[in-house]
Structure formats: C-alpha cells, structure tokens
Amino acid sequence: SQTIHQWPATLVQPVGSPLSLECTVEGTSNPNLYWYRQAAGRGLQLLFYSVGIGQISSEVPQNLSASRPQDRQFILSSKKLLLSDSGFYLCAWTGGQGSPLHFGNGTRLTVT
Amino acid sequence: SQQGEEDPQALSIQEGENATMNCSYKTSINNLQWYRQNSGRGLVHLILIRSNEREKHSGRLRVTLDTSKKSSSLLITASRAADTASYFCATDALRGNTPLVFGKGTRLSVIA
C-alpha cells in the first residue's frame, strides 16, 4: 500500500534561518506531488506542485522554493525564513489528474 | 483561479443530528471532492463526485452536486462526537493537469 512520510512534525526556526522540509512517498511510482500551506483556521494555499522529476510549478511567488531530486521525494526550502512563513505545511500526492489527494501529517513551522 | 467556498464557516450541532455543509465554485469542473481534517493533522479524502453524477453515498455521508448552480453539499447523518473536524471541498478543473483548489472549510463541532 502507498504511504506518505513528512518530517519534521514541528519546527521552530529564527527569522533569517534556512528551511528544509522533506516529503517521501512509498508504494507508487511517478506520483504528482504537492506542497500546501495552511494558516491558522484558514484554507489550504497551494505552493508548489510537480508532475515529474525536476518539474516544479510555483503557484505563489514567495520566499520558498521546491525541488524534486527523486521520483518520490519532494523538498520545500527557504534560504532565509520570514515571520510570515509560519504555518502548517502539508505535502500530498496523487496518482494523476482526477484522483484523490493523499496527505502527510503536516509540519507545524513557527518562525520567531 | 476557481475556488470552492464552503458555507457555513462554522457549525455546531448535537450528537445524533444531521450536519449539512455547502460548497460553491466558479468554473466548470471534472469532479468535486470532499476532505476532512482533524485538528493538527493532514486532510483525509472522503468522497469524490464526478461532474456527470448528481448524488453519491458513502456510509453516513451523502454528497450532491448541481453543476447548473455550481454547488455541492455534504450531509453527515446521525452525527457523532468523532465527526468533529474541518471539512473542505476541492474542485478539479476541467482543463488538464491542474491541481485541486480548496475552499476555506467548514469547522464542524458535534457536542455529545
């Protein structure tokens, strides 16, 4: 069966520090991968998605970047965090267009 | 970009009552999906309804779709305290290979 792993679960980082969040999927090949951010009590904002290795689409220009170095690995990064980067980050995968999304358990990022 | 908008934003009911949440969207879709999110966790897919379907059931869940009104509803019958969560609709665009777009969700509280 397919599983998605996302870590760390919580992270507290000072302003200006770098960020790396990792997401891996097991049990499937060539998934579509997604990073979403959720502010407290709000909906999901799509940040990046990828339909294949090295293919990254950015939905919102911001202080973050994403990479897909392997088929089932998706990394969210920042060189210098801002206070506004605080939030709940969710990784998700799907088998293709029209299929349901499967989410990881999320990373709670607090930038201080 | 199209977006599902849930209504109401928050709903509080007694255990055993039915809960109805609504979703409106703006443009043509392939399908509409409903997800549930427990506090501090990732989203879990509940049900998918295609644009050529009008109603779908899954256990205590009933989803309707009215493409002429660009709206959907999620009914949870005989609610339980464990149904307390946020519920999101997400729309899958008609044009190919675009990500799901989520609404801001309805926060449901079921009081025992």
CSV table of C-alpha atoms in Angstrom, one decimal:
chain,number,residue,atom,x,y,z
A,1,SER,CA,0.0,0.0,0.0
A,2,GLN,CA,1.0,3.6,-0.5
A,3,THR,CA,2.3,5.8,2.3
A,4,ILE,CA,3.5,9.3,2.6
A,5,HIS,CA,6.0,10.5,5.1
A,6,GLN,CA,6.6,14.1,6.0
A,7,TRP,CA,9.0,15.4,8.6
A,8,PRO,CA,9.7,17.0,11.0
A,9,ALA,CA,6.3,17.3,12.7
A,10,THR,CA,7.1,20.5,14.4
A,11,LEU,CA,9.8,23.1,13.8
A,12,VAL,CA,10.7,26.4,15.5
A,13,GLN,CA,13.2,28.5,13.5
A,14,PRO,CA,14.5,32.0,13.9
A,15,VAL,CA,13.9,34.7,11.3
A,16,GLY,CA,16.6,34.6,8.6
A,17,SER,CA,17.5,30.9,9.1
A,18,PRO,CA,17.2,28.3,6.3
A,19,LEU,CA,14.5,25.7,5.9
A,20,SER,CA,14.3,22.3,4.5
A,21,LEU,CA,11.1,20.1,4.8
A,22,GLU,CA,11.1,16.7,3.3
A,23,CYS,CA,8.4,14.5,1.9
A,24,THR,CA,8.6,11.0,0.6
A,25,VAL,CA,6.1,8.6,-0.9
A,26,GLU,CA,6.3,4.9,-0.9
A,27,GLY,CA,4.4,2.2,-2.8
A,28,THR,CA,3.8,4.1,-6.0
A,29,SER,CA,5.7,5.5,-8.9
A,30,ASN,CA,5.6,8.8,-10.8
A,31,PRO,CA,3.2,10.5,-8.4
A,32,ASN,CA,2.1,14.1,-8.7
A,33,LEU,CA,3.4,15.8,-5.6
A,34,TYR,CA,2.2,19.0,-3.9
A,35,TRP,CA,3.1,21.4,-1.1
A,36,TYR,CA,0.3,23.3,0.6
A,37,ARG,CA,0.4,25.8,3.4
A,38,GLN,CA,-2.4,26.4,5.8
A,39,ALA,CA,-2.6,29.5,8.1
A,40,ALA,CA,-4.3,29.1,11.4
A,41,GLY,CA,-8.0,28.5,10.9
A,42,ARG,CA,-7.8,29.0,7.2
A,43,GLY,CA,-7.9,27.0,4.0
A,44,LEU,CA,-5.1,25.5,2.0
A,45,GLN,CA,-2.9,27.6,-0.2
A,46,LEU,CA,-1.1,25.6,-3.0
A,47,LEU,CA,2.6,26.5,-3.0
A,48,PHE,CA,4.2,24.1,-5.5
A,49,TYR,CA,3.3,21.0,-7.5
A,50,SER,CA,5.4,18.6,-9.5
A,51,VAL,CA,4.3,16.1,-12.2
A,52,GLY,CA,7.8,14.6,-12.6
A,53,ILE,CA,11.4,14.7,-11.6
A,54,GLY,CA,12.8,18.2,-12.0
A,55,GLN,CA,9.4,19.6,-13.0
A,56,ILE,CA,8.2,22.2,-10.5
A,57,SER,CA,5.3,24.6,-10.9
A,58,SER,CA,5.1,27.5,-8.5
A,59,GLU,CA,1.7,28.9,-7.7
A,60,VAL,CA,2.6,31.8,-5.5
A,61,PRO,CA,5.8,33.9,-5.7
A,62,GLN,CA,7.3,34.0,-2.3
A,63,ASN,CA,10.3,33.2,-0.1
A,64,LEU,CA,10.1,29.5,-0.7
A,65,SER,CA,11.4,27.0,-3.3
A,66,ALA,CA,10.8,23.4,-4.0
A,67,SER,CA,12.8,20.6,-5.6
A,68,ARG,CA,12.1,17.0,-6.7
A,69,PRO,CA,15.5,15.2,-6.8
A,70,GLN,CA,14.0,11.8,-7.0
A,71,ASP,CA,10.7,10.4,-8.2
A,72,ARG,CA,9.1,10.1,-4.8
A,73,GLN,CA,10.9,12.8,-2.9
A,74,PHE,CA,9.7,16.4,-2.7
A,75,ILE,CA,11.6,19.1,-0.7
A,76,LEU,CA,10.4,22.5,0.4
A,77,SER,CA,13.2,25.0,1.1
A,78,SER,CA,14.0,28.6,2.0
A,79,LYS,CA,17.3,30.4,2.3
A,80,LYS,CA,16.0,32.9,4.8
A,81,LEU,CA,12.8,32.5,6.7
A,82,LEU,CA,10.4,35.4,7.3
A,83,LEU,CA,7.9,35.7,10.1
A,84,SER,CA,5.1,35.3,7.5
A,85,ASP,CA,6.4,31.8,6.6
A,86,SER,CA,4.9,30.5,9.8
A,87,GLY,CA,2.1,28.0,9.2
A,88,PHE,CA,1.2,24.4,8.8
A,89,TYR,CA,2.8,22.8,5.7
A,90,LEU,CA,1.3,19.8,4.1
A,91,CYS,CA,2.7,17.5,1.5
A,92,ALA,CA,0.4,15.5,-0.7
A,93,TRP,CA,0.5,13.1,-3.6
A,94,THR,CA,-1.9,11.8,-6.2
A,95,GLY,CA,-1.8,9.1,-8.9
A,96,GLY,CA,-2.9,11.5,-11.6
A,97,GLN,CA,-5.5,14.1,-12.7
A,98,GLY,CA,-8.9,13.3,-11.2
A,99,SER,CA,-7.6,11.1,-8.4
A,100,PRO,CA,-7.9,12.0,-4.7
A,101,LEU,CA,-5.1,13.6,-2.9
A,102,HIS,CA,-3.3,11.7,-0.1
A,103,PHE,CA,-1.8,14.0,2.6
A,104,GLY,CA,1.0,13.7,5.0
A,105,ASN,CA,0.5,14.6,8.7
A,106,GLY,CA,2.0,18.1,8.2
A,107,THR,CA,4.8,20.2,9.6
A,108,ARG,CA,3.9,23.0,12.1
A,109,LEU,CA,6.5,25.7,11.4
A,110,THR,CA,6.9,28.6,13.8
A,111,VAL,CA,9.3,31.4,12.8
A,112,THR,CA,10.3,33.5,15.8
B,1,SER,CA,-8.4,30.6,-10.4
B,2,GLN,CA,-11.6,28.7,-9.4
B,3,GLN,CA,-12.1,28.1,-5.8
B,4,GLY,CA,-14.6,26.1,-3.7
B,5,GLU,CA,-16.2,28.2,-1.0
B,6,GLU,CA,-17.8,26.4,1.9
B,7,ASP,CA,-20.7,27.6,3.9
B,8,PRO,CA,-21.2,27.9,6.8
B,9,GLN,CA,-17.7,28.7,8.1
B,10,ALA,CA,-18.6,27.0,11.4
B,11,LEU,CA,-21.4,24.7,12.5
B,12,SER,CA,-22.2,23.4,16.0
B,13,ILE,CA,-24.8,20.6,16.4
B,14,GLN,CA,-25.8,18.0,19.0
B,15,GLU,CA,-24.8,14.4,18.6
B,16,GLY,CA,-27.4,12.5,16.6
B,17,GLU,CA,-28.4,15.5,14.5
B,18,ASN,CA,-27.6,15.8,10.8
B,19,ALA,CA,-24.9,18.2,9.5
B,20,THR,CA,-25.1,19.9,6.1
B,21,MET,CA,-22.3,21.8,4.6
B,22,ASN,CA,-22.4,23.6,1.3
B,23,CYS,CA,-19.8,24.4,-1.4
B,24,SER,CA,-19.9,26.8,-4.3
B,25,TYR,CA,-17.4,27.1,-7.1
B,26,LYS,CA,-16.9,29.3,-10.1
B,27,THR,CA,-16.0,27.4,-13.2
B,28,SER,CA,-16.5,24.1,-15.0
B,29,ILE,CA,-15.1,21.0,-13.2
B,30,ASN,CA,-14.2,17.4,-13.8
B,31,ASN,CA,-15.1,16.4,-10.3
B,32,LEU,CA,-15.5,17.8,-6.8
B,33,GLN,CA,-14.0,16.2,-3.7
B,34,TRP,CA,-14.7,16.5,0.0
B,35,TYR,CA,-12.0,16.1,2.6
B,36,ARG,CA,-11.9,16.0,6.4
B,37,GLN,CA,-9.2,17.4,8.6
B,38,ASN,CA,-8.8,16.7,12.3
B,39,SER,CA,-7.1,19.4,14.3
B,40,GLY,CA,-3.4,19.5,13.6
B,41,ARG,CA,-3.4,16.7,11.1
B,42,GLY,CA,-3.4,16.2,7.4
B,43,LEU,CA,-6.5,16.1,5.2
B,44,VAL,CA,-8.3,12.8,4.5
B,45,HIS,CA,-10.2,12.2,1.4
B,46,LEU,CA,-13.9,11.4,2.0
B,47,ILE,CA,-15.7,11.2,-1.3
B,48,LEU,CA,-15.4,12.2,-5.0
B,49,ILE,CA,-18.3,13.1,-7.2
B,50,ARG,CA,-17.9,13.5,-10.9
B,51,SER,CA,-19.5,16.2,-13.0
B,52,ASN,CA,-22.0,13.8,-14.6
B,53,GLU,CA,-23.2,12.5,-11.2
B,54,ARG,CA,-25.8,14.2,-9.1
B,55,GLU,CA,-25.6,12.3,-5.8
B,56,LYS,CA,-23.3,9.9,-4.1
B,57,HIS,CA,-23.4,8.0,-0.8
B,58,SER,CA,-20.7,6.6,1.4
B,59,GLY,CA,-21.8,5.2,4.8
B,60,ARG,CA,-23.3,8.2,6.7
B,61,LEU,CA,-22.1,10.7,4.1
B,62,ARG,CA,-24.3,11.9,1.2
B,63,VAL,CA,-22.9,14.3,-1.4
B,64,THR,CA,-24.9,16.1,-4.0
B,65,LEU,CA,-23.7,18.1,-7.0
B,66,ASP,CA,-25.6,20.7,-9.0
B,67,THR,CA,-23.4,21.8,-11.9
B,68,SER,CA,-26.1,24.3,-13.1
B,69,LYS,CA,-25.8,26.1,-9.8
B,70,LYS,CA,-22.1,25.3,-9.4
B,71,SER,CA,-22.7,24.0,-5.9
B,72,SER,CA,-22.4,20.8,-3.8
B,73,SER,CA,-23.5,19.8,-0.4
B,74,LEU,CA,-22.1,17.3,2.1
B,75,LEU,CA,-24.6,15.7,4.5
B,76,ILE,CA,-23.4,13.8,7.5
B,77,THR,CA,-26.3,11.9,9.1
B,78,ALA,CA,-26.6,10.8,12.7
B,79,SER,CA,-23.5,12.8,13.7
B,80,ARG,CA,-21.1,11.6,16.3
B,81,ALA,CA,-18.7,13.5,18.5
B,82,ALA,CA,-15.9,11.9,16.5
B,83,ASP,CA,-17.2,13.7,13.4
B,84,THR,CA,-15.8,17.0,14.9
B,85,ALA,CA,-13.4,18.3,12.3
B,86,SER,CA,-13.0,20.7,9.5
B,87,TYR,CA,-14.5,19.8,6.2
B,88,PHE,CA,-13.2,21.1,2.8
B,89,CYS,CA,-14.4,20.9,-0.7
B,90,ALA,CA,-11.9,20.8,-3.6
B,91,THR,CA,-12.5,21.3,-7.3
B,92,ASP,CA,-10.7,19.5,-10.1
B,93,ALA,CA,-10.6,21.8,-13.1
B,94,LEU,CA,-12.0,20.8,-16.5
B,95,ARG,CA,-8.7,21.6,-18.2
B,96,GLY,CA,-6.0,19.1,-17.8
B,97,ASN,CA,-3.3,18.6,-15.2
B,98,THR,CA,-4.2,21.4,-12.9
B,99,PRO,CA,-4.1,21.0,-9.1
B,100,LEU,CA,-7.1,20.8,-6.9
B,101,VAL,CA,-8.2,24.1,-5.4
B,102,PHE,CA,-9.5,24.0,-1.9
B,103,GLY,CA,-12.0,26.2,-0.1
B,104,LYS,CA,-11.5,27.6,3.4
B,105,GLY,CA,-13.5,24.8,5.0
B,106,THR,CA,-16.4,24.4,7.5
B,107,ARG,CA,-15.5,23.8,11.1
B,108,LEU,CA,-18.0,21.2,12.5
B,109,SER,CA,-18.4,20.7,16.2
B,110,VAL,CA,-20.6,17.8,17.4
B,111,ILE,CA,-21.5,18.1,21.0
B,112,ALA,CA,-22.1,14.9,23.0
